[in-house]
PDB file of C-alpha atoms in Angstrom:
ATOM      1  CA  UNK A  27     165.826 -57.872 265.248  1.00  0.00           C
ATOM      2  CA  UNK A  28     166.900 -54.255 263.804  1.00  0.00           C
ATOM      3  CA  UNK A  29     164.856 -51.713 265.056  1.00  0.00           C
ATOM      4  CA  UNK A  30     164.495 -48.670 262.992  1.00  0.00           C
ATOM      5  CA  UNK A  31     165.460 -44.879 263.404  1.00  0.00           C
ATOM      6  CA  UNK A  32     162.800 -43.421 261.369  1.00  0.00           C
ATOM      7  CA  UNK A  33     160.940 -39.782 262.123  1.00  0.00           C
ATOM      8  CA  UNK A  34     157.612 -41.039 264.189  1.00  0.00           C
ATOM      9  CA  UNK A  35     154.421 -39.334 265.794  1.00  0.00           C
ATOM     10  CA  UNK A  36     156.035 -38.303 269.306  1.00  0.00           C
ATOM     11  CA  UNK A  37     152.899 -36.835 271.436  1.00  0.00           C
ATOM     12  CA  UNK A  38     151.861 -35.178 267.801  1.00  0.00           C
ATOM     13  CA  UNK A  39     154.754 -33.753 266.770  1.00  0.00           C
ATOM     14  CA  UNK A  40     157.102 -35.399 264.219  1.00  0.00           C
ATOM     15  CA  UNK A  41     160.439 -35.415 265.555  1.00  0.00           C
ATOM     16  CA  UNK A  42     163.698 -36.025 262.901  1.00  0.00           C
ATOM     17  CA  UNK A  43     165.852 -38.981 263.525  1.00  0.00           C
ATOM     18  CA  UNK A  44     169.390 -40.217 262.071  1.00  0.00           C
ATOM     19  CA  UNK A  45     168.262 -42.691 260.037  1.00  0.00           C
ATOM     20  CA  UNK A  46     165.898 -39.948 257.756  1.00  0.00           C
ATOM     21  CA  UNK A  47     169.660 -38.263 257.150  1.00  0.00           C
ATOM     22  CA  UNK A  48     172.244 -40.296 254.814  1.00  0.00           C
ATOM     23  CA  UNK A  49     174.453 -42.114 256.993  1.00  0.00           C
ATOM     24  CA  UNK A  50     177.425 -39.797 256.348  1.00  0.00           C
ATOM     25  CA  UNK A  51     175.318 -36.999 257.923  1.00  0.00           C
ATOM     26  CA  UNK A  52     174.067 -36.809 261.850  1.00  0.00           C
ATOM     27  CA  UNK A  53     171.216 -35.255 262.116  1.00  0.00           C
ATOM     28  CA  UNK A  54     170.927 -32.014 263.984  1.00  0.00           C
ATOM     29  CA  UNK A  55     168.132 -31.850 267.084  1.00  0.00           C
ATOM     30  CA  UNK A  56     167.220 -28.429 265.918  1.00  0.00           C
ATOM     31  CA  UNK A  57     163.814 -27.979 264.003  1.00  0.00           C
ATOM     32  CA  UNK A  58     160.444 -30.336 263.381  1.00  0.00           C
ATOM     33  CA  UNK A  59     159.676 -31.261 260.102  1.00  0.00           C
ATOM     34  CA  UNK A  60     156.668 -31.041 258.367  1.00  0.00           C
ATOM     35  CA  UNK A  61     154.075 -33.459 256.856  1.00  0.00           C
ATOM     36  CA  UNK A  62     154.516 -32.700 253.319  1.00  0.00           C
ATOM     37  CA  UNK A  63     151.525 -33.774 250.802  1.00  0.00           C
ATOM     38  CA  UNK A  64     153.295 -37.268 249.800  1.00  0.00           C
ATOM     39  CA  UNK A  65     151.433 -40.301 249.014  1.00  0.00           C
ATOM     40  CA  UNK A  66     152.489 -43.650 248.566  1.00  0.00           C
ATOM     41  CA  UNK A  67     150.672 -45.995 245.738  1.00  0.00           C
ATOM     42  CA  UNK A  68     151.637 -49.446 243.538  1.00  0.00           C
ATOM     43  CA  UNK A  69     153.308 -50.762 246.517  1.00  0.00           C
ATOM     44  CA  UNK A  70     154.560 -54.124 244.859  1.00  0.00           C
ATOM     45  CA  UNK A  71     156.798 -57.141 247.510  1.00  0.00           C
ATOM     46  CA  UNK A  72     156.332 -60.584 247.383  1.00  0.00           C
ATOM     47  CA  UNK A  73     153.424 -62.423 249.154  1.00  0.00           C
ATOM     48  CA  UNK A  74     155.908 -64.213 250.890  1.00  0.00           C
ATOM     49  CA  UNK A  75     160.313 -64.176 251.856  1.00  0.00           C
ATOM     50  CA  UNK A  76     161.393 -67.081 252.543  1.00  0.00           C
ATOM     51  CA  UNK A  77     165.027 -66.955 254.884  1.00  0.00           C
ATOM     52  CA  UNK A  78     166.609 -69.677 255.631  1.00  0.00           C
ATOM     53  CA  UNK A  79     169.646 -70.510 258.638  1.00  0.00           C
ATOM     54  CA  UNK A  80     172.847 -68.408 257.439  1.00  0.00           C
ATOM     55  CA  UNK A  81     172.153 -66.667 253.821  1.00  0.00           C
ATOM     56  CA  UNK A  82     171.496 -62.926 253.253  1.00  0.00           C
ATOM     57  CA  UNK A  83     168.121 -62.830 251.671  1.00  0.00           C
ATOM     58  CA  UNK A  84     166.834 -59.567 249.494  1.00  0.00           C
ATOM     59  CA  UNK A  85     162.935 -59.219 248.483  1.00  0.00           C
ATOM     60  CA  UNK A  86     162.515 -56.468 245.988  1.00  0.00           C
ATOM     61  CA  UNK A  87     160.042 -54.045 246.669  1.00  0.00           C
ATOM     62  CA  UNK A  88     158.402 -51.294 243.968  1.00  0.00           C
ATOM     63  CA  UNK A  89     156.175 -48.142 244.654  1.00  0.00           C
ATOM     64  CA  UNK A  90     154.837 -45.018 243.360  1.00  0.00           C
ATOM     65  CA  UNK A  91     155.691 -42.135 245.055  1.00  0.00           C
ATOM     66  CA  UNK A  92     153.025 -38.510 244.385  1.00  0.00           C
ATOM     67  CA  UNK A  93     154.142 -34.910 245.722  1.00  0.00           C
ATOM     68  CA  UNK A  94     152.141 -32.302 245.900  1.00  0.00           C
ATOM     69  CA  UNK A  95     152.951 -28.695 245.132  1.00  0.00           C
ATOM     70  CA  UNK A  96     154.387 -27.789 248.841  1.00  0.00           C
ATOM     71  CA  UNK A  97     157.397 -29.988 247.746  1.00  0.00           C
ATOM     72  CA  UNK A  98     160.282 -28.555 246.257  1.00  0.00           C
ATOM     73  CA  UNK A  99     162.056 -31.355 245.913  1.00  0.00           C
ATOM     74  CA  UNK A 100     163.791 -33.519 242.560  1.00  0.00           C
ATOM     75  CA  UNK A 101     164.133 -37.535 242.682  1.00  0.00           C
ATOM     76  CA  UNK A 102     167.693 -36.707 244.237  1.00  0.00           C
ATOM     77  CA  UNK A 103     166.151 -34.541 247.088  1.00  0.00           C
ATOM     78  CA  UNK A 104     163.971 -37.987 248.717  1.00  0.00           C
ATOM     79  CA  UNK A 105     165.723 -40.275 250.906  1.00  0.00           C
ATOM     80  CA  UNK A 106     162.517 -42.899 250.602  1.00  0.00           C
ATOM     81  CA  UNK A 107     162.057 -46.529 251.393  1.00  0.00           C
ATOM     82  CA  UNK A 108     159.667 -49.383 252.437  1.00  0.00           C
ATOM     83  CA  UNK A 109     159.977 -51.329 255.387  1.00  0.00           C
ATOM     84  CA  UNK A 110     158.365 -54.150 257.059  1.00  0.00           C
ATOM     85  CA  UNK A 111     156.889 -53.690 260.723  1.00  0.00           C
ATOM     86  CA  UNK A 112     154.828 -55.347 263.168  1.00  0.00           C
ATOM     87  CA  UNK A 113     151.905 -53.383 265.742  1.00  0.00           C
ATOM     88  CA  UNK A 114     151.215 -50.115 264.961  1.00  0.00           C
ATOM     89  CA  UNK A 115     152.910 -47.833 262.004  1.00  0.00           C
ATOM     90  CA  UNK A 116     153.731 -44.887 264.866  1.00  0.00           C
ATOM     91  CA  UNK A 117     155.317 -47.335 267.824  1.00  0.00           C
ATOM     92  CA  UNK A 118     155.641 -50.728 266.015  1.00  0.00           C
ATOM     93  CA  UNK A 119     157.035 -53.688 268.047  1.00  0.00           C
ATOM     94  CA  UNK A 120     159.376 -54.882 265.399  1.00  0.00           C
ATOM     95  CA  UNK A 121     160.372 -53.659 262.095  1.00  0.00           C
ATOM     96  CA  UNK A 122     162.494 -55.289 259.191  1.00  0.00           C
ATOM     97  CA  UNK A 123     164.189 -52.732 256.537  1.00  0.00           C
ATOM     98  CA  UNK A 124     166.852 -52.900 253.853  1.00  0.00           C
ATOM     99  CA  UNK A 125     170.404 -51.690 253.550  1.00  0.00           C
ATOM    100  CA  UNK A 126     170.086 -49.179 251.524  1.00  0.00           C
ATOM    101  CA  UNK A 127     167.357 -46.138 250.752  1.00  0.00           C
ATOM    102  CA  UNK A 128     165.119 -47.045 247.680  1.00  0.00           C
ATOM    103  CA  UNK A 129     166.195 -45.342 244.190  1.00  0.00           C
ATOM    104  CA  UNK A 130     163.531 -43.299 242.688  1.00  0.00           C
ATOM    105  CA  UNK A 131     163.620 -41.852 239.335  1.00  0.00           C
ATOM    106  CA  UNK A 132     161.177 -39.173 238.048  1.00  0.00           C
ATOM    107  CA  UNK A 133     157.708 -40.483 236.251  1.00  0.00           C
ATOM    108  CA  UNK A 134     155.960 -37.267 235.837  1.00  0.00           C
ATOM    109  CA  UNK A 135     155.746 -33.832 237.579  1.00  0.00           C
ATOM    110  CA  UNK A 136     154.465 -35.040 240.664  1.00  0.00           C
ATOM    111  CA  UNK A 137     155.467 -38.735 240.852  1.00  0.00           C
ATOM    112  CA  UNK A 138     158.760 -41.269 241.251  1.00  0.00           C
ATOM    113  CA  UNK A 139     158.912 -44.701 240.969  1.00  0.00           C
ATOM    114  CA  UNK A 140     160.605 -46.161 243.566  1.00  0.00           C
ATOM    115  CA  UNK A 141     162.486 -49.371 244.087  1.00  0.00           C
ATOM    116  CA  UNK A 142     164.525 -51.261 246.707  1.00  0.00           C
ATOM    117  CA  UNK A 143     164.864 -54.571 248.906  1.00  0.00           C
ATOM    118  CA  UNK A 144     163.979 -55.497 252.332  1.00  0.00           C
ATOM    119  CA  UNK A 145     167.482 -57.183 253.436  1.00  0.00           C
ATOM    120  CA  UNK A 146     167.840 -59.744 255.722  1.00  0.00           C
ATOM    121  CA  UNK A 147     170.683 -61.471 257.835  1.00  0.00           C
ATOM    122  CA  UNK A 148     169.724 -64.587 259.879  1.00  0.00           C
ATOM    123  CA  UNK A 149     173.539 -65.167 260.798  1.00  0.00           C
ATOM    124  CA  UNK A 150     173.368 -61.895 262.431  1.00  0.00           C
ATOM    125  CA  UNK A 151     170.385 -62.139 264.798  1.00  0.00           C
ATOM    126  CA  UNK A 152     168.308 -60.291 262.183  1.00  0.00           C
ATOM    127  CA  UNK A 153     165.230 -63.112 262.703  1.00  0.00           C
ATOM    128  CA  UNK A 154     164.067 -65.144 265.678  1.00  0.00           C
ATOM    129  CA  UNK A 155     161.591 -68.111 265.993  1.00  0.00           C
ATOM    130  CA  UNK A 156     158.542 -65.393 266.818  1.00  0.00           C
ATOM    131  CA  UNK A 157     159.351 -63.106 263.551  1.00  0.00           C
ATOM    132  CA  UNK A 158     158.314 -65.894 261.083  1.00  0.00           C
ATOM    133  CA  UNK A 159     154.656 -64.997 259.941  1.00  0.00           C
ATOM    134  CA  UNK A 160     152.732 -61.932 258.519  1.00  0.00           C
ATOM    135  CA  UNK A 161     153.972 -58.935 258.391  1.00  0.00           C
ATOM    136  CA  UNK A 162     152.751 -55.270 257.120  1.00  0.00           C
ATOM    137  CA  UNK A 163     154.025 -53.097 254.834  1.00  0.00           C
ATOM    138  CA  UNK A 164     154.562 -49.468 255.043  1.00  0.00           C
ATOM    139  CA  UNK A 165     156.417 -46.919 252.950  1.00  0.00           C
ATOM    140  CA  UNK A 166     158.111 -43.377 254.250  1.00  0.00           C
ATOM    141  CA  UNK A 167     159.825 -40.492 252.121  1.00  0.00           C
ATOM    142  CA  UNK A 168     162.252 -37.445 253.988  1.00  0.00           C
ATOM    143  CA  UNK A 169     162.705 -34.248 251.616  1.00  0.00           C
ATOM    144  CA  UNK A 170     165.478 -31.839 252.201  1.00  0.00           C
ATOM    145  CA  UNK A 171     164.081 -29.786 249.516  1.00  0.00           C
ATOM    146  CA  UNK A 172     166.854 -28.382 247.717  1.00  0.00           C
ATOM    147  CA  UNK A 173     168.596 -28.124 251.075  1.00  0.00           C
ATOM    148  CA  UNK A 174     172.098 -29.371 251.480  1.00  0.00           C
ATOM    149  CA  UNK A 175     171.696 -32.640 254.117  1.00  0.00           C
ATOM    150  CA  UNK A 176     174.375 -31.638 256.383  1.00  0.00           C
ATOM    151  CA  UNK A 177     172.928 -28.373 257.359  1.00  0.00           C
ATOM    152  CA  UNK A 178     169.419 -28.649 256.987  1.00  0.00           C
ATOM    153  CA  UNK A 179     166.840 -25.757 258.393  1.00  0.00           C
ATOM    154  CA  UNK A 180     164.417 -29.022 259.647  1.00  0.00           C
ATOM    155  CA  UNK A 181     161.381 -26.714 259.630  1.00  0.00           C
ATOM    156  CA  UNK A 182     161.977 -26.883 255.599  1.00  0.00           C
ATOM    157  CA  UNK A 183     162.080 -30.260 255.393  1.00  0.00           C
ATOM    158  CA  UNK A 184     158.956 -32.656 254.852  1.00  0.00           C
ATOM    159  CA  UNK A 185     158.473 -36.363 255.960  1.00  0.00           C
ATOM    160  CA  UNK A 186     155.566 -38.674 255.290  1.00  0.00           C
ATOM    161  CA  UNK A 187     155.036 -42.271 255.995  1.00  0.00           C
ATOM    162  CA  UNK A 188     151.659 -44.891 255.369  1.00  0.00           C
ATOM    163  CA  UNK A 189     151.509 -47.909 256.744  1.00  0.00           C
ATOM    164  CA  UNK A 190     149.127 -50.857 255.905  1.00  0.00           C
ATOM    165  CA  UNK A 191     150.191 -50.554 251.961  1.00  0.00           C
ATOM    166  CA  UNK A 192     150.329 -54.266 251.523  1.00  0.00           C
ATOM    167  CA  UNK A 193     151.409 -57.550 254.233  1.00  0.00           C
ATOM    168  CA  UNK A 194     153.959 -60.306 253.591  1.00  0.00           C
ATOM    169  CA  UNK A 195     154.923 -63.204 254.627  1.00  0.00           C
ATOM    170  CA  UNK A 196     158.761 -63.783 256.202  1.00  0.00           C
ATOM    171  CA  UNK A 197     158.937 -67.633 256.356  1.00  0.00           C
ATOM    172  CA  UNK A 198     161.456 -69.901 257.932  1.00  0.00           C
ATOM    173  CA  UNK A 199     162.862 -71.953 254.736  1.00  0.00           C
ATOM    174  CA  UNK A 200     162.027 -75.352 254.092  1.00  0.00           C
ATOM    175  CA  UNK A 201     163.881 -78.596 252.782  1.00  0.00           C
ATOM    176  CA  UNK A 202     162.768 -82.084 251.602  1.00  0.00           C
ATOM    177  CA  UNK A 203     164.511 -84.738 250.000  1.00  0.00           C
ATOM    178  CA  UNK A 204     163.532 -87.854 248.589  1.00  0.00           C
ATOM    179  CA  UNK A 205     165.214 -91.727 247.953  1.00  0.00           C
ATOM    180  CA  UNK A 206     163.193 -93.987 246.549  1.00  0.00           C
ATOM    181  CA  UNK A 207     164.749 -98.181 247.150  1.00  0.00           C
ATOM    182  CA  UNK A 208     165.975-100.330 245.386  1.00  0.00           C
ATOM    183  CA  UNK A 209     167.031 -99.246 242.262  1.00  0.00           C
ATOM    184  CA  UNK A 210     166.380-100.476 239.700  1.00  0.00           C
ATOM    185  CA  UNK A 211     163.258-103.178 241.143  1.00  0.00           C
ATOM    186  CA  UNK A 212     161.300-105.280 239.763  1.00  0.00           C
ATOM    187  CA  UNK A 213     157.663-104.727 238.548  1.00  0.00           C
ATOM    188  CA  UNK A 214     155.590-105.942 241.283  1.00  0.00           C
ATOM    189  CA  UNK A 215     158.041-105.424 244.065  1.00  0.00           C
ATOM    190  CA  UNK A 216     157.802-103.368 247.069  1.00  0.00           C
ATOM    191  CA  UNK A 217     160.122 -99.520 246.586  1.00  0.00           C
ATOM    192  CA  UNK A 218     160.848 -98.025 249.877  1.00  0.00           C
ATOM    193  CA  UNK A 219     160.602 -94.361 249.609  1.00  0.00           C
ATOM    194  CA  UNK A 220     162.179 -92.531 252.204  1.00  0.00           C
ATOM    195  CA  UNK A 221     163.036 -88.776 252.994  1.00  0.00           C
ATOM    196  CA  UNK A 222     163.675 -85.929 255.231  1.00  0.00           C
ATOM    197  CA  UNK A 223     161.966 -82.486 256.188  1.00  0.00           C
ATOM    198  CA  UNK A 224     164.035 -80.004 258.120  1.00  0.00           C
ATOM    199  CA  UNK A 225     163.600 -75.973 258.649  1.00  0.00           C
ATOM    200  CA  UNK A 226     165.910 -73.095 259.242  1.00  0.00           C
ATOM    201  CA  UNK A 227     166.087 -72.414 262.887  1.00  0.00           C
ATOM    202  CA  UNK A 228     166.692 -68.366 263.411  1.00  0.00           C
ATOM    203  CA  UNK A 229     168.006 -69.043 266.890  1.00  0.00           C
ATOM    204  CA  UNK A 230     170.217 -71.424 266.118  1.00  0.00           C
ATOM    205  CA  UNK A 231     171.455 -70.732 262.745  1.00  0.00           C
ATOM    206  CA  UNK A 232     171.207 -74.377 261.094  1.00  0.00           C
ATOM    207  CA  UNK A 233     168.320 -76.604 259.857  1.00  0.00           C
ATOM    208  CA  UNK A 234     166.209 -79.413 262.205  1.00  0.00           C
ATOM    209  CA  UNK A 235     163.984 -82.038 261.381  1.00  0.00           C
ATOM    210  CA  UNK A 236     160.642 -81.048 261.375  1.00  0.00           C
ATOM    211  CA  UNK A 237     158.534 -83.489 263.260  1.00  0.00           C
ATOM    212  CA  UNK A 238     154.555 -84.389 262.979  1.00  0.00           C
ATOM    213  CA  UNK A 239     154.040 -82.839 259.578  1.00  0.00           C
ATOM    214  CA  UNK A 240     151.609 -84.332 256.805  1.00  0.00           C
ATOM    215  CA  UNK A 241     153.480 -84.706 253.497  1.00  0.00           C
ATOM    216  CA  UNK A 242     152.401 -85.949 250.448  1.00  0.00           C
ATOM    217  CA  UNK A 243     154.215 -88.479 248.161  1.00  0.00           C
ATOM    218  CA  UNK A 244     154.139 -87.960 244.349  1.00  0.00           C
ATOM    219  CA  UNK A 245     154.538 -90.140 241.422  1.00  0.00           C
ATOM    220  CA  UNK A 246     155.136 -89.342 237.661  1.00  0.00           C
ATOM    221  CA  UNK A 247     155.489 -91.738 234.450  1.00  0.00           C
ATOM    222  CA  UNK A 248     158.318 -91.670 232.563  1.00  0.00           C
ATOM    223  CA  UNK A 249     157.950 -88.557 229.810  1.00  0.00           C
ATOM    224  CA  UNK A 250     154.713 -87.320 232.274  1.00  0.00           C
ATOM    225  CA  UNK A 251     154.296 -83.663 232.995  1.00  0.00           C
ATOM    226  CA  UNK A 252     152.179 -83.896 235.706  1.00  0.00           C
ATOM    227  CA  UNK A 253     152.266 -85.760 239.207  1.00  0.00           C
ATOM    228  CA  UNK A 254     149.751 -87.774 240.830  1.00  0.00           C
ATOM    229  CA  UNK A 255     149.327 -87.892 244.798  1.00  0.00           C
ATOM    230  CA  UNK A 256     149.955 -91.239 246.135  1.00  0.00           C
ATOM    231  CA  UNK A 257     149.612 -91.131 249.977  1.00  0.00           C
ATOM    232  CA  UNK A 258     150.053 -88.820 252.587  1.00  0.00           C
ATOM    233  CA  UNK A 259     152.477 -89.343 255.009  1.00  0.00           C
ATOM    234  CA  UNK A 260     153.877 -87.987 258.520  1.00  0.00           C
ATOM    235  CA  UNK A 261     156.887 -87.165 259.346  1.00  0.00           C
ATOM    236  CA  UNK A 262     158.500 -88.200 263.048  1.00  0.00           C
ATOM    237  CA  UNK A 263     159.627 -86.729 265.438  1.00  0.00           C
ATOM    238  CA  UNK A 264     163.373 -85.989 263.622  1.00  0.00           C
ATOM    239  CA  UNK A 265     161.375 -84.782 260.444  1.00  0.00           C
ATOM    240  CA  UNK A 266     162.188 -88.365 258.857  1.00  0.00           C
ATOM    241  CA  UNK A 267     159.527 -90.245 256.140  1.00  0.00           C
ATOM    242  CA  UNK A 268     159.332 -93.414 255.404  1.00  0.00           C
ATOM    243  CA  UNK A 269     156.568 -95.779 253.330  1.00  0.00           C
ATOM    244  CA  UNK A 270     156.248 -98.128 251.033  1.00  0.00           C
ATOM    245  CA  UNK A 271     154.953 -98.295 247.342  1.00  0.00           C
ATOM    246  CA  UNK A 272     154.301-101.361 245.192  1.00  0.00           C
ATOM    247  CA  UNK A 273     156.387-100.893 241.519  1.00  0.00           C
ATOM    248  CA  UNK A 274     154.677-100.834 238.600  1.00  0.00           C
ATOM    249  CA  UNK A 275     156.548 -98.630 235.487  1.00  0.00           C
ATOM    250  CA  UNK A 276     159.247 -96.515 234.980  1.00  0.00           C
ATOM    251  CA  UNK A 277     158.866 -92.903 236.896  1.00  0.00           C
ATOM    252  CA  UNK A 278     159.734 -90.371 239.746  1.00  0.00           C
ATOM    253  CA  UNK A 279     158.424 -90.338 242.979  1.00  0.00           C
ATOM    254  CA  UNK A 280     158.749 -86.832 245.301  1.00  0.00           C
ATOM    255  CA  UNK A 281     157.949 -85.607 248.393  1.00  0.00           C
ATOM    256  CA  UNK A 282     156.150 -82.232 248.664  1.00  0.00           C
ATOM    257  CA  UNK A 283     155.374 -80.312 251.897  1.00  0.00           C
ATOM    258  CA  UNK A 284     152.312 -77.855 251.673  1.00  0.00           C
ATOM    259  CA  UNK A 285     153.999 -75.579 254.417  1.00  0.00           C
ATOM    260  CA  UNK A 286     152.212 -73.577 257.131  1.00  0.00           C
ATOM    261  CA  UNK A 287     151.748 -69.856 258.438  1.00  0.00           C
ATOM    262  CA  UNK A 288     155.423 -69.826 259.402  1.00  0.00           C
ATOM    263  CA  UNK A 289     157.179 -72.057 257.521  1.00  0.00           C
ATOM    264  CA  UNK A 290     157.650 -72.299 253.347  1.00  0.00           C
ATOM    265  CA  UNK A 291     156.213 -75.356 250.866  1.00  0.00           C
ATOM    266  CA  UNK A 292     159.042 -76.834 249.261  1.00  0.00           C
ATOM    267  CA  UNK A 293     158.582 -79.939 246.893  1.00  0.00           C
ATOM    268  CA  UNK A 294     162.080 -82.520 247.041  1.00  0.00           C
ATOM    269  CA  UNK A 295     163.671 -83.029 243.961  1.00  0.00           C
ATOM    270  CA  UNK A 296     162.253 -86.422 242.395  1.00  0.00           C
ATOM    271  CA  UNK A 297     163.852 -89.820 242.282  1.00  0.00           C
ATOM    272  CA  UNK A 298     163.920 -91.983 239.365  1.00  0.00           C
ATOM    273  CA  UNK A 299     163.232 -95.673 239.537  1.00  0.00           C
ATOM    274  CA  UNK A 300     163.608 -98.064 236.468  1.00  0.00           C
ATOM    275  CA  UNK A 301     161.180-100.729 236.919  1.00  0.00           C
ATOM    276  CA  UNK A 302     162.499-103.815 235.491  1.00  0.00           C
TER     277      UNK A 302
END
């Protein structure tokens, strides 16, 4: 997990860090920055990011951002973001940012709109097994303003972060598949349909069965929109289905997994059988 350099409530004082300067820049001890009169509004991310074994992953986030009149500052003076974290907004126990600070462009004369992504890595030890659930949401904004970063006087520059602006979800990815046998049948005959649920493992960086799960199988006419739920059934211990269905027309028959707190719904992609 990346933990992140941000400026934090040390014994009441905010203290500067490196990661509130752009990365070109380090950031001088000297000086304690202010709380300038920012708020943070509109915050916008997805109820849920789903990351699977080995792909970088990017959920886009959107906020308004209101200055008050202590702030001498344009859209180019803010180095702002939103980040995910975990315990409390001054000494959270985990956090989850993105790569790069938000851009914010000018709305009025005291607001920017802000947008950026929370980016994650899974090859790179970004996740672990104890990461997947809820997290919250906070938002933070450093201005230099009109300062030049690289030699800031830090007692002119303002910071301001709020936590608890929205929660999300970071879910281990899910997959399903289905095979529905033989093909084509015979009305009246028995179809085996068969399948396999695995999830992204964060540790391990590849997918396992997923064993002990209730998932329902799905059946569609020929030319139907809309699926009807045929049984449930469990998966074993390796995450593999297996049951039996009786033929009677032409259609497609899918899995679909409901998911849990940790892990993402996915429906497998359906099967055709022509019943003969």
């Amino acid at each position: 997990m990346r933990i992140r350099a941000t400026v934090a409530a040390v014994t009441g004082a905010l203290a500067l860090s490196a990661f509130a300067v752009p990365a070109a820049h380090a950031a001088p001890a000297e000086g304690t920055p202010y709380t300038m009169n920012v708020s943070f509004s509109k915050l916008k991310i997805a109820s849920s990011i789903k990351v699977g074994s080995s792909n970088k992953v990017s959920a886009t986030y959107s906020y308004t951002l209101t200055y008050g009149a202590d702030v001498k500052a344009t859209a180019a003076d803010f180095y702002s973001d939103a980040y995910l974290y975990r315990g409390s907004l001054d000494d959270p126990t985990a956090t989850v940012e993105g790569d790069d600070f938000a851009t914010c462009k000018k709305a009025t004369t005291t607001t920017l709109t802000c947008t950026g992504t929370i980016d994650v890595y899974p090859s790179d030890g970004d996740l672990t097994a104890s990461d997947a659930g809820k997290w919250s949401v906070a938002a933070e904004a450093t201005a230099f303003n009109g300062q030049n970063p690289s030699k800031p006087d830090f007692n002119k520059v303002g910071f301001k972060d709020q936590g608890g602006m929205a929660t999300t979800s970071l879910l281990r990815n899910s997959a399903l598949t289905t095979d529905a046998a033989p093909e084509p049948v015979k009305k009246g005959k028995t179809l085996t349909v068969t399948g396999t649920l695995t999830r992204a493992s964060w540790d391990y960086n590849k997918y396992y069965g997923l064993g002990a799960q209730s998932v329902q199988l799905q059946f569609a006419k020929k030319g139907a929109t809309t699926w009807s739920t045929l049984k449930t059934v469990k998966t074993d211990a390796n995450g593999k289905l297996k049951t039996t269905v009786t033929a009677s027309v032409d259609g497609s028959f899918r899995y679909v997994y409901a998911g849990m707190s940790t892990t993402a719904a996915v429906a497998a992609t359906a099967d055709a059988v022509d019943v003969q």
